[in-house]
């Protein structure tokens, strides 16, 4: 270093011993400070990279380990003739797969799809797929959608509109189910939305109403039908709702307290509406979604407690909360996760930006390939609905 060269020159210079000693001491101080700054810079660089890479690598290793140890979803098909089933969110990939599985087992299935009186594209697409399977109700005489005569033990599926963001629509849907069947053996709540922080016509936050309040209302309205038979109620929850605090210490931790799900009792009440229909105050879409899905888990537990309180009237009715895991669907791939304070702070540093680009181009693509199929999620629900 330059300080070291000056130190050597001082030793051979024509300077008094006292002056030489003083200059050497000063140069030694400069060299010590320079070495400290250099070492500190390296430590900060390594620490910065570690804070970015270690959580990413641990997440990748954990996901890979879960994928490698994931058991195959082998289920036994059972005879469901005489079984009546309702599936909300039925026009989604998993709901439609489940409807086909139930109908092929002999069940009569009503699919509740997002929409109103006018059929939406998702409804028409679901009906086309059901026609291809020969399971769409009312198509027996239509050459374009003939029922599969080679399987007379198959049931049928019918698509009905229901808007989970409207209590009135939910009540109309429940009334129609009650008029259709004397009993109801299976109710599956798979309808969900990751949109939120807007207020519905009923005055509630959108994600809270669609993901929790409307499923609660529909179950309550159909409870007399459920109580009259050996029935099951299945709520679909998710990884976001079951997320817990990270075991890694700060600053490596991948979660923060403000982004963890919780049962928000205040969020169940009506919300104040802004000028553009948004919720007044702090509101995060992903957190509202996770909170509502967590509330479903607690609701299933409480529903069981109340059902078992009167076994003679209920028979063997029981409620479950099922987490099928992230699936390779448009809904499953949509990420509304709120970045932590650390992530928001570090995203402005060039190394962090570069690492994120590398992650998106490599490991994120691998993660997408490891997502479960809709068939896998439907099979999980089918097992819970039919297992003894």
XYZ file of C-alpha atoms in Angstrom:
388
model
C 0.000 0.000 0.000
C 1.019 3.637 -0.346
C 1.286 3.962 3.437
C 3.638 0.973 3.517
C 5.894 2.442 0.823
C 6.064 5.760 2.661
C 7.005 3.869 5.821
C 9.970 2.265 4.076
C 11.092 5.583 2.597
C 10.949 7.245 5.998
C 13.358 4.637 7.378
C 16.043 5.558 4.836
C 15.380 9.285 4.849
C 17.715 11.819 6.522
C 15.448 12.553 9.452
C 16.166 12.781 13.156
C 15.407 9.628 15.160
C 12.599 11.339 17.010
C 11.029 12.636 13.818
C 11.390 9.259 12.175
C 9.672 7.533 15.129
C 6.810 10.021 15.037
C 6.284 9.657 11.280
C 6.383 5.853 11.479
C 3.773 5.898 14.272
C 1.512 8.124 12.182
C 1.916 5.921 9.135
C 1.168 2.833 11.233
C -2.085 4.452 12.365
C -2.986 5.200 8.751
C -2.239 1.613 7.708
C -4.334 0.240 10.613
C -7.287 2.433 9.662
C -6.987 1.461 6.000
C -6.870 -2.249 6.843
C -9.874 -1.864 9.128
C -11.877 -0.121 6.421
C -10.928 -2.784 3.886
C -11.847 -5.630 6.229
C -15.112 -3.942 7.224
C -16.047 -3.480 3.577
C -15.487 -7.159 2.885
C -17.504 -8.158 5.954
C -20.376 -5.913 4.860
C -20.284 -7.338 1.334
C -20.329 -10.924 2.575
C -23.033 -10.100 5.107
C -25.167 -8.385 2.512
C -24.898 -11.316 0.127
C -25.604 -13.766 2.974
C -28.731 -11.867 4.022
C -29.989 -12.129 0.465
C -28.829 -15.637 -0.459
C -29.286 -17.674 2.733
C -33.088 -17.180 2.964
C -33.439 -17.846 -0.769
C -31.349 -21.017 -0.630
C -33.129 -22.312 2.485
C -36.487 -21.668 0.849
C -35.373 -23.499 -2.276
C -33.967 -26.455 -0.305
C -37.141 -26.676 1.780
C -39.367 -26.600 -1.293
C -37.217 -29.168 -3.064
C -37.239 -31.432 -0.017
C -41.030 -31.209 0.231
C -41.383 -31.976 -3.479
C -39.052 -35.006 -3.323
C -40.816 -36.414 -0.249
C -44.339 -35.603 -1.474
C -46.385 -38.823 -1.497
C -48.430 -39.836 -4.508
C -52.133 -39.026 -4.220
C -53.580 -42.499 -4.779
C -57.225 -42.602 -3.776
C -59.874 -45.294 -3.913
C -62.980 -44.413 -5.887
C -66.200 -45.240 -4.028
C -69.848 -45.628 -4.968
C -71.600 -42.302 -4.352
C -74.969 -43.013 -5.938
C -77.656 -41.130 -4.061
C -75.147 -38.555 -2.792
C -75.945 -34.865 -3.265
C -72.972 -32.479 -3.402
C -72.507 -28.722 -3.752
C -69.177 -27.199 -4.771
C -68.618 -23.452 -4.771
C -65.860 -22.106 -6.979
C -66.752 -25.002 -9.239
C -65.640 -23.343 -12.457
C -62.081 -23.172 -11.194
C -59.635 -25.871 -12.234
C -59.708 -27.826 -8.961
C -63.454 -27.461 -8.371
C -64.238 -28.755 -11.840
C -61.878 -31.715 -11.426
C -63.561 -32.571 -8.127
C -67.026 -32.340 -9.680
C -66.022 -34.781 -12.413
C -64.601 -37.227 -9.861
C -67.742 -37.087 -7.715
C -70.101 -37.439 -10.671
C -68.148 -40.357 -12.120
C -68.613 -42.011 -8.720
C -72.384 -41.589 -9.028
C -72.999 -38.349 -7.121
C -75.378 -35.598 -8.186
C -73.360 -32.376 -8.130
C -74.238 -28.692 -8.285
C -71.381 -26.410 -9.258
C -71.639 -22.876 -7.932
C -69.806 -20.624 -10.393
C -69.062 -16.940 -10.141
C -71.670 -15.031 -12.123
C -75.245 -13.838 -12.352
C -78.212 -14.754 -14.545
C -76.155 -14.228 -17.703
C -73.730 -17.105 -18.129
C -70.101 -16.100 -17.842
C -67.291 -17.507 -20.031
C -66.095 -19.643 -17.106
C -69.544 -21.247 -16.822
C -69.730 -21.975 -20.532
C -66.226 -23.414 -20.489
C -67.086 -25.637 -17.518
C -70.236 -26.873 -19.256
C -68.262 -27.733 -22.394
C -65.801 -29.778 -20.367
C -68.615 -31.563 -18.546
C -70.298 -32.323 -21.858
C -67.070 -33.912 -23.072
C -67.184 -36.172 -20.025
C -70.857 -36.925 -20.611
C -71.754 -35.594 -17.177
C -73.671 -32.375 -17.836
C -77.240 -32.601 -16.608
C -79.991 -32.022 -19.141
C -77.915 -32.981 -22.170
C -79.172 -36.561 -22.585
C -81.047 -35.765 -25.791
C -78.481 -33.358 -27.202
C -76.132 -35.055 -29.651
C -73.405 -32.534 -28.805
C -73.465 -33.412 -25.124
C -74.830 -36.899 -24.805
C -74.478 -38.668 -21.491
C -72.083 -41.605 -21.506
C -74.423 -44.578 -21.837
C -71.549 -46.996 -21.217
C -71.521 -45.835 -17.570
C -75.121 -45.770 -16.367
C -73.904 -45.595 -12.769
C -72.467 -42.115 -13.344
C -74.180 -39.148 -11.761
C -74.531 -35.668 -13.214
C -73.287 -32.109 -12.787
C -75.229 -28.884 -13.191
C -73.721 -25.392 -13.228
C -75.520 -22.696 -11.227
C -74.471 -19.051 -10.851
C -73.632 -17.681 -7.422
C -71.902 -14.432 -6.525
C -70.023 -14.952 -3.248
C -69.559 -11.203 -2.956
C -73.319 -10.812 -2.502
C -75.268 -12.177 0.457
C -78.456 -11.947 -1.584
C -76.982 -14.195 -4.282
C -75.806 -16.685 -1.655
C -79.295 -16.827 -0.133
C -80.871 -17.380 -3.554
C -78.378 -20.154 -4.291
C -79.048 -21.846 -0.936
C -82.806 -21.616 -1.510
C -82.428 -23.243 -4.903
C -80.356 -26.084 -3.407
C -82.982 -26.580 -0.709
C -85.737 -26.837 -3.312
C -83.684 -29.279 -5.436
C -82.811 -31.879 -2.783
C -84.337 -33.102 0.481
C -80.863 -33.771 1.895
C -77.306 -32.637 1.277
C -74.415 -35.005 1.928
C -71.441 -32.911 0.838
C -70.706 -29.181 0.795
C -67.300 -28.083 -0.539
C -66.225 -24.456 -0.244
C -63.499 -23.904 -2.855
C -64.546 -20.438 -4.033
C -61.880 -17.852 -3.282
C -60.464 -14.530 -4.383
C -57.120 -12.845 -3.829
C -58.588 -9.485 -4.748
C -59.494 -7.313 -1.837
C -59.445 -3.985 -0.039
C -62.616 -2.917 -1.840
C -66.057 -2.854 -0.256
C -68.913 -5.095 -1.432
C -72.534 -4.037 -1.792
C -73.107 -5.548 1.665
C -70.537 -3.204 3.174
C -67.770 -5.723 3.869
C -64.211 -6.009 2.622
C -64.257 -8.135 -0.545
C -61.743 -10.864 0.372
C -63.267 -11.270 3.821
C -66.774 -11.681 2.436
C -65.932 -14.020 -0.446
C -63.454 -16.190 1.460
C -65.165 -16.358 4.858
C -68.467 -14.566 5.433
C -70.297 -16.003 2.416
C -69.092 -19.591 3.042
C -70.227 -19.189 6.641
C -73.641 -17.925 5.500
C -74.086 -20.693 2.926
C -73.222 -23.367 5.483
C -75.640 -21.837 7.968
C -78.455 -21.736 5.395
C -77.859 -25.335 4.299
C -77.323 -26.681 7.806
C -80.873 -28.128 8.070
C -80.199 -30.170 4.915
C -76.813 -31.202 6.253
C -78.213 -32.189 9.640
C -80.749 -34.533 8.073
C -78.065 -36.867 6.691
C -74.547 -38.131 7.257
C -72.835 -35.151 5.720
C -69.474 -33.465 5.433
C -68.524 -29.822 5.023
C -65.105 -29.136 3.510
C -63.407 -25.743 3.599
C -60.409 -25.092 1.360
C -57.632 -23.217 3.121
C -54.094 -22.418 1.927
C -50.421 -22.124 2.831
C -50.738 -18.380 3.387
C -53.346 -18.911 6.121
C -51.151 -21.432 7.932
C -47.946 -19.423 7.741
C -46.036 -19.138 11.006
C -43.196 -16.965 12.252
C -39.853 -17.826 10.671
C -37.308 -19.747 12.741
C -34.433 -17.727 11.265
C -33.193 -14.787 13.340
C -33.181 -11.213 12.120
C -31.995 -10.141 9.570
C -32.340 -13.545 7.868
C -36.007 -14.065 8.769
C -38.358 -14.333 5.793
C -41.477 -13.102 7.569
C -42.383 -10.177 9.736
C -45.116 -9.919 12.389
C -47.203 -7.498 10.339
C -47.445 -9.958 7.414
C -48.482 -13.034 9.426
C -52.159 -14.094 9.268
C -54.420 -13.570 12.244
C -58.111 -13.734 13.022
C -59.139 -10.111 12.549
C -62.431 -9.696 14.385
C -62.599 -6.032 13.470
C -62.267 -6.985 9.817
C -65.476 -9.053 10.001
C -67.569 -5.952 10.589
C -68.648 -3.569 7.881
C -65.892 -1.392 6.452
C -65.785 2.315 5.793
C -65.912 3.098 2.087
C -63.642 5.560 0.295
C -64.498 7.639 -2.758
C -63.527 4.865 -5.199
C -65.103 2.009 -3.245
C -61.892 1.090 -1.455
C -61.549 0.279 2.231
C -60.630 3.316 4.308
C -57.463 2.767 6.319
C -54.585 0.309 6.041
C -55.517 -2.751 3.994
C -53.390 -5.398 2.269
C -54.953 -7.812 -0.216
C -52.732 -10.794 0.561
C -53.186 -10.388 4.309
C -56.965 -10.088 4.009
C -56.967 -13.298 1.951
C -54.801 -15.151 4.491
C -56.843 -13.885 7.451
C -60.106 -15.077 5.899
C -58.672 -18.501 5.058
C -57.361 -18.850 8.620
C -60.820 -17.970 9.949
C -62.218 -20.894 7.921
C -59.974 -23.294 9.833
C -61.318 -22.034 13.148
C -64.861 -22.082 11.794
C -64.521 -25.751 10.825
C -63.337 -26.563 14.332
C -66.203 -24.640 15.958
C -68.731 -26.197 13.572
C -67.556 -29.629 14.634
C -67.886 -28.710 18.291
C -71.453 -27.531 17.824
C -72.391 -30.514 15.681
C -71.067 -32.998 18.195
C -72.985 -31.237 20.930
C -76.150 -32.793 19.485
C -75.116 -36.111 17.945
C -78.626 -37.534 17.798
C -79.833 -34.678 15.605
C -76.723 -34.447 13.503
C -75.812 -38.062 12.847
C -72.167 -38.140 11.755
C -71.941 -34.694 10.179
C -68.429 -33.317 10.356
C -66.446 -30.373 8.995
C -62.910 -30.332 7.627
C -60.407 -27.700 6.556
C -58.189 -28.941 3.729
C -54.998 -27.354 2.449
C -54.281 -28.856 -0.991
C -51.110 -26.789 -1.340
C -50.161 -24.390 -4.100
C -51.372 -25.588 -7.485
C -50.359 -24.911 -11.069
C -53.362 -22.756 -11.914
C -53.696 -19.079 -12.731
C -55.055 -18.550 -9.223
C -52.260 -20.555 -7.585
C -49.503 -18.822 -9.534
C -50.769 -15.372 -8.670
C -48.562 -13.991 -5.912
C -50.002 -11.215 -3.779
C -47.511 -11.661 -0.927
C -46.548 -8.471 0.825
C -42.742 -8.063 0.953
C -41.242 -7.642 4.392
C -39.681 -4.388 5.563
C -36.238 -5.878 4.929
C -37.160 -6.853 1.371
C -38.647 -3.448 0.641
C -35.526 -1.750 1.991
C -32.981 -3.918 0.197
C -34.690 -3.976 -3.188
C -33.126 -0.611 -4.035
C -29.564 -1.945 -3.834
C -28.124 -3.084 -7.198
C -26.818 -6.449 -5.873
C -30.278 -7.252 -4.473
C -31.916 -6.345 -7.769
C -29.480 -8.581 -9.667
C -30.051 -11.508 -7.286
C -33.807 -11.152 -7.651
C -33.494 -11.249 -11.437
C -31.344 -14.386 -11.206
C -33.855 -15.938 -8.813
C -36.785 -15.172 -11.104
C -35.012 -16.643 -14.109
C -33.858 -19.855 -12.401
C -35.164 -20.977 -9.023
C -38.604 -19.388 -9.426
C -39.118 -21.379 -12.627
C -38.149 -24.567 -10.809
C -40.636 -23.701 -8.058
C -43.405 -23.282 -10.606
C -42.621 -26.732 -12.006
C -43.036 -28.206 -8.514
C -46.591 -26.888 -8.044
C -49.316 -29.497 -7.593
C -51.783 -30.216 -10.362
C -55.498 -29.391 -9.985
C -56.096 -33.155 -10.094
C -53.911 -33.524 -7.007
C -55.915 -30.916 -5.108
C -59.218 -32.427 -6.228
C -58.046 -35.871 -5.133
C -57.255 -34.525 -1.658
C -60.789 -33.166 -1.364
C -62.287 -36.372 -2.753
C -60.410 -38.420 -0.158
C -61.656 -36.235 2.701
C -65.194 -36.342 1.301
C -65.354 -40.120 0.970
C -62.868 -41.760 3.359
C -64.313 -43.751 6.223
